[in-house]
Amino acid sequence: GQQLNQSPQSMFIQEGEDVSMNCTSSSIFNTWLWYKQEPGEGPVLLIALYKAGELTSNGRLTAQFGITRKDSFLNISASIPSDVGIYFCAGQLIEYGNKLVFGAGTILRVKS
Amino acid sequence: ETGVTQSPTHLIKTRGQQVTLRCSSQSGHNTVSWYQQALGQGPQFIFQYYREEENGRGNFPPRFSGLQFPNYSSELNVNALELDDSALYLCARISGGNTEAFFGQGTRLTVV
């Protein structure tokens, strides 16, 4: 089945630093989505990417859909304490009923 | 706010019992998906409903079943509960041309 390898598993950074995380797969995806999840909550959609090579920003967040359609990265610039949470990448295959395949998540902790 | 509401928020059941989890959306969306998220992992696709019919299923046994109603609310039923069924169960409404998934806050199920 499809698998997503997300890295790093966790990050502990200083407030103000930039953050980068990525996902790779052996499968080709039609859509890449990035989510953030906080304790006791469901995942919240941050950015959706639809085309290979697409670069999209949402405030301090920037994500790119890899040219090969097998990878994506998410950058967070100038991190702040409220960025703390678990970030998930998810790939979507239309031919599989639009199901999302999720990575294992990147735990982000920020020191203020 | 995603407009997706799940109930109950927490539930404790005994092994062998049956459970029904519920999901509703503020605005009508004819596609809903259910995911299981074990502790420390990304969500795993259970199944998807479109216009009251299942139209995609993940690698889950038949004791996981669902319903979608004409008002687009949905249920997830799990029979013969096992300890490994303990997880956060997430319901998502599908939007953006059947690509973007917006999640509820989840139901935390504990099987003892």
Coordinates of N, CA and C in Angstrom, one line a residue:
Chain A
G1 N 0.8 -1.2 0.0 CA 0.0 0.0 0.0 C 0.9 1.3 0.0
Q2 N 0.2 2.4 -0.1 CA 0.9 3.6 -0.1 C 1.5 4.0 1.2
Q3 N 2.7 4.5 1.3 CA 3.2 4.9 2.6 C 3.9 6.3 2.4
L4 N 3.8 7.1 3.4 CA 4.5 8.4 3.4 C 5.6 8.4 4.5
N5 N 6.8 8.8 4.2 CA 7.8 8.9 5.1 C 8.0 10.4 5.5
Q6 N 7.7 10.7 6.7 CA 7.7 12.1 7.1 C 8.9 12.3 8.1
S7 N 9.7 13.4 7.8 CA 10.8 13.7 8.7 C 11.0 15.2 8.9
P8 N 11.6 15.6 10.0 CA 12.0 14.7 11.1 C 10.8 14.3 12.0
Q9 N 11.1 13.3 12.9 CA 10.0 12.9 13.8 C 9.7 14.0 14.8
S10 N 10.7 14.7 15.3 CA 10.4 15.8 16.2 C 11.5 16.9 16.1
M11 N 11.1 18.1 16.5 CA 12.0 19.2 16.5 C 11.8 20.0 17.7
F12 N 12.9 20.5 18.3 CA 12.8 21.4 19.5 C 13.6 22.6 19.1
I13 N 13.0 23.7 18.8 CA 13.7 24.9 18.3 C 13.5 26.1 19.1
Q14 N 14.3 27.1 18.8 CA 14.2 28.4 19.5 C 13.2 29.3 18.8
E15 N 12.4 30.0 19.6 CA 11.5 30.9 19.0 C 12.2 31.9 18.0
G16 N 11.6 32.1 16.9 CA 12.2 32.9 15.9 C 13.0 32.2 14.8
E17 N 13.3 30.9 15.1 CA 14.0 30.1 14.0 C 13.0 29.7 13.0
D18 N 13.6 29.3 11.8 CA 12.8 28.7 10.7 C 12.8 27.2 10.9
V19 N 11.7 26.6 10.4 CA 11.5 25.2 10.5 C 11.2 24.6 9.1
S20 N 11.8 23.4 8.9 CA 11.5 22.7 7.6 C 11.2 21.3 7.9
M21 N 10.2 20.7 7.3 CA 9.9 19.3 7.4 C 9.4 18.8 6.0
N22 N 9.6 17.5 5.8 CA 9.2 17.0 4.5 C 8.6 15.6 4.5
C23 N 8.0 15.3 3.4 CA 7.4 13.9 3.2 C 7.8 13.4 1.9
T24 N 8.1 12.1 1.9 CA 8.5 11.4 0.6 C 7.7 10.1 0.5
S25 N 7.5 9.7 -0.7 CA 6.8 8.5 -0.9 C 7.3 7.8 -2.2
S26 N 7.0 6.5 -2.3 CA 7.3 5.8 -3.5 C 6.2 5.9 -4.5
S27 N 5.0 6.4 -4.0 CA 3.8 6.5 -4.8 C 3.7 7.9 -5.3
I28 N 3.0 8.1 -6.4 CA 2.7 9.4 -7.0 C 1.3 9.8 -6.5
F29 N 1.2 11.0 -6.0 CA 0.0 11.6 -5.5 C -0.5 12.7 -6.3
N30 N -1.8 12.9 -6.4 CA -2.5 14.0 -7.1 C -2.5 15.2 -6.3
T31 N -2.6 15.1 -5.0 CA -2.8 16.2 -4.1 C -1.9 16.0 -2.9
W32 N -1.3 17.1 -2.4 CA -0.6 17.0 -1.1 C -1.3 18.0 -0.1
L33 N -1.5 17.6 1.1 CA -2.2 18.5 2.1 C -1.3 18.5 3.3
W34 N -1.2 19.6 4.0 CA -0.5 19.7 5.3 C -1.5 20.1 6.4
Y35 N -1.4 19.4 7.5 CA -2.3 19.6 8.6 C -1.5 19.8 9.9
K36 N -2.1 20.6 10.8 CA -1.6 20.7 12.2 C -2.6 20.2 13.2
Q37 N -2.1 19.4 14.1 CA -3.0 18.9 15.2 C -2.5 19.3 16.5
E38 N -3.4 19.8 17.4 CA -3.0 20.1 18.7 C -3.7 19.1 19.7
P39 N -3.3 19.0 20.9 CA -3.8 18.0 21.8 C -5.3 18.1 22.0
G40 N -6.0 17.0 21.8 CA -7.5 17.0 22.0 C -8.3 17.5 20.9
E41 N -7.6 17.8 19.7 CA -8.3 18.3 18.6 C -8.1 17.5 17.4
G42 N -8.9 17.7 16.3 CA -8.7 17.0 15.1 C -7.7 17.8 14.3
P43 N -7.1 17.2 13.2 CA -6.2 17.9 12.3 C -6.8 19.1 11.7
V44 N -6.1 20.2 11.6 CA -6.6 21.4 10.9 C -5.8 21.6 9.6
L45 N -6.5 21.8 8.5 CA -5.9 22.0 7.2 C -5.1 23.3 7.2
L46 N -3.8 23.2 6.8 CA -3.0 24.4 6.7 C -2.8 24.9 5.2
I47 N -2.4 23.9 4.4 CA -2.1 24.2 3.0 C -2.5 23.0 2.1
A48 N -3.1 23.3 1.0 CA -3.4 22.2 0.0 C -2.6 22.5 -1.3
L49 N -2.0 21.5 -1.9 CA -1.2 21.6 -3.1 C -1.8 20.7 -4.2
Y50 N -2.0 21.2 -5.4 CA -2.7 20.4 -6.4 C -1.8 20.1 -7.7
K51 N -0.7 20.9 -7.9 CA 0.0 20.7 -9.1 C 1.5 20.5 -8.8
A52 N 2.1 19.6 -9.6 CA 3.5 19.3 -9.4 C 4.3 20.6 -9.6
G53 N 5.2 20.9 -8.6 CA 6.0 22.1 -8.7 C 5.3 23.3 -8.0
E54 N 4.1 23.2 -7.6 CA 3.3 24.3 -7.0 C 4.0 24.7 -5.7
L55 N 4.1 26.0 -5.5 CA 4.6 26.6 -4.2 C 3.5 27.5 -3.7
T56 N 3.1 27.2 -2.5 CA 1.9 27.9 -1.9 C 2.3 28.4 -0.5
S57 N 1.9 29.7 -0.2 CA 2.1 30.2 1.1 C 0.8 30.5 1.8
N58 N 0.9 30.4 3.2 CA -0.2 30.8 4.0 C 0.4 31.5 5.3
G59 N 0.5 32.8 5.2 CA 1.2 33.5 6.3 C 2.6 33.1 6.3
R60 N 3.1 32.7 7.5 CA 4.5 32.3 7.7 C 4.8 30.9 7.2
L61 N 3.8 30.2 6.6 CA 3.9 28.8 6.1 C 4.1 28.8 4.6
T62 N 5.0 28.0 4.2 CA 5.2 27.8 2.7 C 5.3 26.3 2.5
A63 N 4.6 25.8 1.5 CA 4.7 24.4 1.1 C 4.9 24.2 -0.4
Q64 N 5.5 23.2 -0.8 CA 5.7 22.9 -2.2 C 5.4 21.4 -2.5
F65 N 4.8 21.3 -3.7 CA 4.5 20.0 -4.2 C 5.7 19.6 -5.1
G66 N 6.3 18.5 -4.8 CA 7.5 18.1 -5.6 C 7.2 17.8 -7.1
I67 N 8.2 18.1 -7.9 CA 8.1 17.9 -9.3 C 7.8 16.4 -9.7
T68 N 8.3 15.5 -9.0 CA 8.1 14.1 -9.2 C 6.7 13.6 -8.7
R69 N 6.0 14.5 -8.0 CA 4.7 14.2 -7.3 C 4.8 13.1 -6.2
K70 N 6.1 12.9 -5.8 CA 6.3 11.9 -4.8 C 6.7 12.5 -3.4
D71 N 6.8 13.8 -3.4 CA 7.3 14.5 -2.2 C 6.8 15.9 -2.0
S72 N 6.9 16.4 -0.8 CA 6.4 17.7 -0.5 C 7.2 18.2 0.8
F73 N 7.3 19.5 0.9 CA 7.9 20.1 2.1 C 7.1 21.2 2.6
L74 N 7.2 21.4 3.9 CA 6.5 22.5 4.6 C 7.6 23.3 5.4
N75 N 7.6 24.6 5.2 CA 8.5 25.5 5.9 C 7.7 26.5 6.8
I76 N 8.2 26.7 8.0 CA 7.6 27.7 8.9 C 8.6 28.7 9.2
S77 N 8.4 30.0 8.9 CA 9.4 31.0 9.1 C 9.1 31.7 10.4
A78 N 10.2 32.1 11.1 CA 10.1 32.9 12.3 C 9.1 32.3 13.3
S79 N 9.4 31.1 13.8 CA 8.5 30.3 14.6 C 8.1 31.1 15.9
I80 N 6.9 30.8 16.4 CA 6.4 31.4 17.6 C 5.8 30.3 18.5
P81 N 5.6 30.6 19.8 CA 5.2 29.5 20.7 C 3.9 28.8 20.2
S82 N 3.0 29.5 19.6 CA 1.7 28.9 19.2 C 1.9 28.0 18.0
D83 N 3.1 27.9 17.4 CA 3.3 26.9 16.3 C 3.4 25.5 16.9
V84 N 3.6 25.4 18.2 CA 3.7 24.0 18.8 C 2.5 23.1 18.4
G85 N 2.9 21.9 18.1 CA 1.8 20.9 17.7 C 2.5 19.8 16.9
I86 N 1.6 19.0 16.3 CA 2.1 17.9 15.4 C 1.6 18.2 14.0
Y87 N 2.6 18.2 13.1 CA 2.3 18.5 11.7 C 2.3 17.2 10.9
F88 N 1.2 17.1 10.1 CA 1.1 15.9 9.3 C 1.0 16.3 7.8
C89 N 1.7 15.5 7.0 CA 1.5 15.6 5.5 C 0.5 14.5 5.2
A90 N -0.2 14.7 4.1 CA -1.2 13.7 3.6 C -1.2 13.8 2.1
G91 N -1.1 12.6 1.5 CA -1.2 12.5 0.0 C -2.6 12.0 -0.3
Q92 N -3.0 12.4 -1.5 CA -4.4 11.9 -1.9 C -4.3 11.3 -3.3
L93 N -5.0 10.2 -3.5 CA -5.0 9.5 -4.8 C -6.5 9.5 -5.2
I94 N -6.9 10.2 -6.3 CA -8.2 10.2 -6.7 C -8.8 8.8 -7.0
E95 N -8.0 8.0 -7.6 CA -8.4 6.7 -8.0 C -8.7 5.7 -6.8
Y96 N -8.3 6.1 -5.6 CA -8.6 5.3 -4.4 C -9.7 6.0 -3.6
G97 N -10.7 6.6 -4.2 CA -11.8 7.1 -3.5 C -11.5 8.3 -2.7
N98 N -10.5 9.0 -3.1 CA -10.1 10.3 -2.4 C -9.6 10.1 -1.0
K99 N -9.2 8.8 -0.7 CA -8.7 8.6 0.7 C -7.3 9.4 0.8
L100 N -7.1 9.8 2.0 CA -5.8 10.5 2.4 C -4.9 9.5 3.0
V101 N -3.7 9.5 2.6 CA -2.6 8.7 3.3 C -1.8 9.6 4.1
F102 N -1.7 9.4 5.4 CA -1.0 10.4 6.2 C 0.4 9.9 6.6
G103 N 1.4 10.9 6.8 CA 2.6 10.6 7.4 C 2.5 10.4 8.9
A104 N 3.5 10.0 9.6 CA 3.5 9.7 11.0 C 3.5 11.0 11.8
G105 N 3.8 12.1 11.2 CA 3.8 13.4 11.9 C 5.1 13.9 12.4
T106 N 5.3 15.2 12.5 CA 6.5 15.9 13.0 C 6.0 16.6 14.2
I107 N 6.6 16.3 15.4 CA 6.3 17.0 16.6 C 7.1 18.3 16.7
L108 N 6.5 19.4 16.8 CA 7.3 20.7 16.9 C 7.1 21.3 18.3
R109 N 8.2 21.5 18.9 CA 8.3 22.2 20.2 C 9.1 23.5 20.0
V110 N 8.6 24.6 20.6 CA 9.3 25.9 20.5 C 9.7 26.4 21.8
K111 N 11.0 26.7 22.0 CA 11.5 27.4 23.2 C 11.3 28.9 23.1
S112 N 10.7 29.5 24.1 CA 10.6 31.0 24.0 C 11.6 31.6 24.9
Chain B
E1 N -12.9 27.1 12.5 CA -14.0 26.1 12.7 C -14.2 25.4 11.4
T2 N -14.3 24.1 11.5 CA -14.5 23.2 10.3 C -16.0 23.0 10.1
G3 N -16.8 23.3 11.1 CA -18.2 23.0 11.0 C -18.6 21.5 11.1
V4 N -17.7 20.7 11.5 CA -17.9 19.3 11.7 C -17.9 19.0 13.2
T5 N -19.0 18.4 13.7 CA -19.2 18.1 15.1 C -19.3 16.6 15.3
Q6 N -18.5 16.1 16.2 CA -18.6 14.6 16.5 C -19.0 14.4 18.0
S7 N -19.7 13.3 18.2 CA -20.2 13.0 19.5 C -20.1 11.5 19.7
P8 N -19.9 11.0 21.0 CA -19.4 11.8 22.1 C -17.9 12.2 21.9
T9 N -17.4 13.0 22.8 CA -16.0 13.4 22.7 C -15.1 12.3 23.3
H10 N -15.6 11.6 24.3 CA -14.9 10.6 24.9 C -15.8 9.4 25.2
L11 N -15.3 8.2 25.2 CA -16.1 7.0 25.4 C -15.2 5.9 25.9
I12 N -15.7 5.2 26.9 CA -15.0 4.0 27.4 C -15.9 2.8 27.2
K13 N -15.4 1.7 26.6 CA -16.2 0.5 26.3 C -15.4 -0.7 26.7
T14 N -16.1 -1.8 26.9 CA -15.5 -3.0 27.3 C -15.3 -3.9 26.1
R15 N -14.2 -4.6 26.1 CA -13.9 -5.6 25.0 C -15.1 -6.4 24.7
G16 N -15.4 -6.6 23.4 CA -16.6 -7.4 22.9 C -17.9 -6.6 22.7
Q17 N -17.9 -5.4 23.3 CA -19.1 -4.5 23.1 C -19.1 -3.9 21.7
Q18 N -20.2 -3.2 21.5 CA -20.4 -2.5 20.2 C -20.5 -1.0 20.5
V19 N -20.1 -0.2 19.5 CA -20.1 1.3 19.8 C -20.6 2.0 18.5
T20 N -21.3 3.1 18.7 CA -21.7 3.9 17.6 C -21.2 5.3 17.8
L21 N -20.5 5.9 16.9 CA -19.9 7.2 16.9 C -20.7 8.1 15.9
R22 N -20.9 9.4 16.2 CA -21.7 10.2 15.3 C -21.0 11.4 14.8
C23 N -21.4 11.9 13.7 CA -20.8 13.0 13.0 C -21.8 13.8 12.3
S24 N -21.8 15.2 12.5 CA -22.7 16.0 11.7 C -21.9 17.2 11.2
S25 N -22.5 17.8 10.2 CA -21.9 19.0 9.5 C -22.8 20.1 9.5
Q26 N -22.3 21.3 9.8 CA -23.2 22.5 9.8 C -23.8 22.7 8.4
S27 N -23.0 22.6 7.4 CA -23.6 22.7 6.0 C -23.5 21.4 5.4
G28 N -24.4 21.2 4.5 CA -24.5 19.8 3.9 C -23.4 19.5 2.9
H29 N -22.7 18.4 3.2 CA -21.7 18.0 2.3 C -22.0 16.5 2.0
N30 N -22.0 16.1 0.8 CA -22.5 14.8 0.5 C -21.4 13.7 0.5
T31 N -20.2 14.1 0.9 CA -19.1 13.2 1.1 C -18.5 13.3 2.5
V32 N -18.4 12.2 3.2 CA -17.8 12.2 4.5 C -16.9 11.0 4.6
S33 N -15.8 11.2 5.3 CA -14.8 10.1 5.5 C -14.6 9.9 7.0
W34 N -14.2 8.7 7.3 CA -13.9 8.4 8.7 C -12.4 7.8 8.8
Y35 N -11.7 8.3 9.8 CA -10.3 7.9 10.0 C -10.1 7.4 11.5
Q36 N -9.2 6.5 11.6 CA -8.8 6.0 13.0 C -7.4 6.5 13.2
Q37 N -7.1 7.2 14.4 CA -5.8 7.7 14.7 C -5.3 7.0 16.0
A38 N -4.5 6.1 15.9 CA -3.9 5.5 17.1 C -2.9 6.5 17.7
L39 N -2.6 6.3 19.0 CA -1.7 7.2 19.7 C -0.3 7.2 19.1
G40 N 0.1 8.4 18.8 CA 1.5 8.6 18.2 C 1.6 8.3 16.7
Q41 N 0.4 8.2 16.0 CA 0.4 7.9 14.6 C -0.4 8.9 13.8
G42 N -0.3 8.8 12.5 CA -1.1 9.6 11.7 C -2.5 8.9 11.5
P43 N -3.5 9.6 11.1 CA -4.8 9.0 10.9 C -4.8 8.0 9.7
Q44 N -5.6 6.9 9.9 CA -5.7 5.9 8.9 C -7.1 5.9 8.4
F45 N -7.2 5.8 7.0 CA -8.5 5.9 6.4 C -9.3 4.6 6.7
I46 N -10.6 4.8 7.1 CA -11.5 3.6 7.4 C -12.4 3.4 6.2
F47 N -13.2 4.4 5.9 CA -14.1 4.4 4.7 C -14.6 5.8 4.4
Q48 N -15.3 5.9 3.2 CA -15.8 7.1 2.8 C -17.3 6.9 2.3
Y49 N -18.2 7.8 2.6 CA -19.5 7.7 2.1 C -19.9 8.9 1.2
Y50 N -20.5 8.6 0.1 CA -21.0 9.6 -0.8 C -22.5 9.3 -1.1
R51 N -23.3 10.3 -0.9 CA -24.7 10.2 -1.1 C -25.3 8.9 -0.5
E52 N -24.9 8.6 0.7 CA -25.4 7.5 1.5 C -24.9 6.1 1.2
E53 N -23.9 6.1 0.3 CA -23.3 4.8 -0.1 C -21.8 4.8 0.2
E54 N -21.3 3.7 0.6 CA -19.9 3.5 0.8 C -19.2 3.5 -0.5
N55 N -18.2 4.4 -0.8 CA -17.5 4.4 -2.1 C -16.0 4.4 -1.9
G56 N -15.5 3.8 -0.9 CA -14.1 3.7 -0.7 C -13.8 3.1 0.7
R57 N -12.9 2.2 0.8 CA -12.7 1.5 2.1 C -11.2 1.3 2.3
G58 N -10.7 1.5 3.5 CA -9.3 1.2 3.8 C -9.2 -0.3 4.3
N59 N -8.1 -0.6 4.9 CA -7.8 -1.9 5.4 C -8.4 -2.2 6.8
F60 N -9.7 -2.2 6.9 CA -10.3 -2.4 8.1 C -11.3 -3.5 8.0
P61 N -11.5 -4.4 9.0 CA -12.4 -5.5 8.9 C -13.9 -5.1 8.8
P62 N -14.7 -6.1 8.4 CA -16.2 -5.8 8.3 C -16.9 -5.3 9.5
R63 N -16.3 -5.6 10.7 CA -16.9 -5.2 11.9 C -16.9 -3.7 12.1
F64 N -16.2 -3.0 11.2 CA -16.3 -1.5 11.1 C -17.3 -1.2 10.0
S65 N -18.4 -0.6 10.3 CA -19.4 -0.3 9.3 C -19.8 1.2 9.5
G66 N -20.5 1.7 8.5 CA -21.0 3.1 8.6 C -22.3 3.3 8.0
L67 N -22.8 4.5 8.3 CA -24.1 4.9 7.6 C -23.9 6.4 7.3
Q68 N -24.6 6.8 6.3 CA -24.7 8.3 6.0 C -26.2 8.5 5.8
F69 N -26.7 9.6 6.4 CA -28.2 9.9 6.3 C -28.5 11.0 5.3
P70 N -29.8 11.1 4.9 CA -30.1 12.1 3.9 C -29.7 13.5 4.3
N71 N -29.6 13.8 5.6 CA -29.2 15.1 6.1 C -27.6 15.2 6.1
Y72 N -27.0 14.2 5.6 CA -25.5 14.2 5.5 C -24.8 13.9 6.8
S73 N -25.5 13.7 7.9 CA -24.9 13.2 9.1 C -24.5 11.8 8.9
S74 N -23.6 11.3 9.8 CA -23.0 10.0 9.5 C -22.7 9.3 10.9
E75 N -22.7 8.0 10.8 CA -22.3 7.1 12.0 C -21.2 6.2 11.6
L76 N -20.4 5.9 12.6 CA -19.4 4.8 12.5 C -19.8 3.8 13.6
N77 N -19.9 2.5 13.2 CA -20.3 1.5 14.1 C -19.1 0.5 14.1
V78 N -18.8 0.1 15.3 CA -17.7 -1.0 15.5 C -18.3 -2.1 16.4
N79 N -18.3 -3.3 15.9 CA -18.8 -4.4 16.6 C -17.6 -5.2 17.2
A80 N -18.0 -6.0 18.2 CA -17.0 -6.9 18.9 C -15.6 -6.1 19.1
L81 N -15.7 -5.1 19.9 CA -14.6 -4.2 20.2 C -13.4 -5.0 20.7
E82 N -12.2 -4.6 20.2 CA -10.9 -5.2 20.7 C -10.1 -4.1 21.3
L83 N -9.1 -4.5 22.1 CA -8.3 -3.5 22.8 C -7.6 -2.6 21.8
D84 N -7.2 -3.1 20.7 CA -6.5 -2.3 19.7 C -7.4 -1.3 19.0
D85 N -8.7 -1.4 19.2 CA -9.6 -0.4 18.7 C -9.5 1.0 19.4
S86 N -8.8 1.0 20.5 CA -8.7 2.2 21.3 C -7.9 3.2 20.4
A87 N -8.5 4.4 20.2 CA -7.9 5.4 19.3 C -8.8 6.6 19.3
L88 N -8.3 7.6 18.6 CA -9.1 8.8 18.3 C -9.8 8.5 16.9
Y89 N -11.1 8.7 16.8 CA -11.8 8.4 15.6 C -12.3 9.8 15.0
L90 N -11.9 10.0 13.8 CA -12.1 11.3 13.2 C -13.0 11.2 12.0
C91 N -13.9 12.2 11.9 CA -14.8 12.3 10.8 C -14.4 13.5 10.0
A92 N -14.5 13.5 8.7 CA -14.1 14.6 7.9 C -15.1 14.9 6.8
R93 N -15.5 16.1 6.6 CA -16.3 16.5 5.4 C -15.3 16.8 4.3
I94 N -15.7 16.4 3.1 CA -14.8 16.5 2.0 C -15.4 17.7 1.1
S95 N -14.4 18.6 0.8 CA -14.8 19.8 0.1 C -13.8 20.1 -1.0
G96 N -13.9 21.2 -1.6 CA -12.9 21.7 -2.6 C -12.8 20.8 -3.8
G97 N -14.0 20.4 -4.4 CA -14.0 19.5 -5.5 C -13.5 18.1 -5.1
N98 N -13.9 17.6 -3.9 CA -13.5 16.3 -3.5 C -12.0 16.1 -3.3
T99 N -11.4 17.2 -2.8 CA -10.0 17.0 -2.5 C -9.6 17.4 -1.0
E100 N -10.2 18.4 -0.5 CA -9.8 18.8 0.9 C -10.7 18.2 1.9
A101 N -10.1 17.7 3.0 CA -10.8 17.1 4.1 C -10.7 18.0 5.3
F102 N -11.9 18.3 5.9 CA -12.0 19.1 7.1 C -12.5 18.3 8.2
F103 N -11.7 18.2 9.3 CA -11.9 17.2 10.3 C -12.7 17.8 11.5
G104 N -13.5 16.9 12.2 CA -14.1 17.3 13.5 C -13.0 17.1 14.5
Q105 N -13.4 17.3 15.8 CA -12.5 17.2 16.9 C -12.2 15.8 17.3
G106 N -13.0 14.9 16.8 CA -12.7 13.5 17.1 C -13.4 12.9 18.3
T107 N -13.6 11.6 18.4 CA -14.1 10.9 19.5 C -12.9 10.0 20.0
R108 N -12.6 10.2 21.3 CA -11.5 9.3 21.9 C -12.2 8.1 22.5
L109 N -12.0 6.9 21.9 CA -12.5 5.7 22.3 C -11.4 4.9 23.1
T110 N -11.8 4.4 24.3 CA -10.9 3.6 25.0 C -11.6 2.3 25.3
V111 N -11.0 1.2 24.9 CA -11.5 -0.2 25.1 C -10.7 -0.9 26.2
V112 N -11.5 -1.3 27.2 CA -10.8 -1.9 28.4 C -11.2 -3.4 28.5

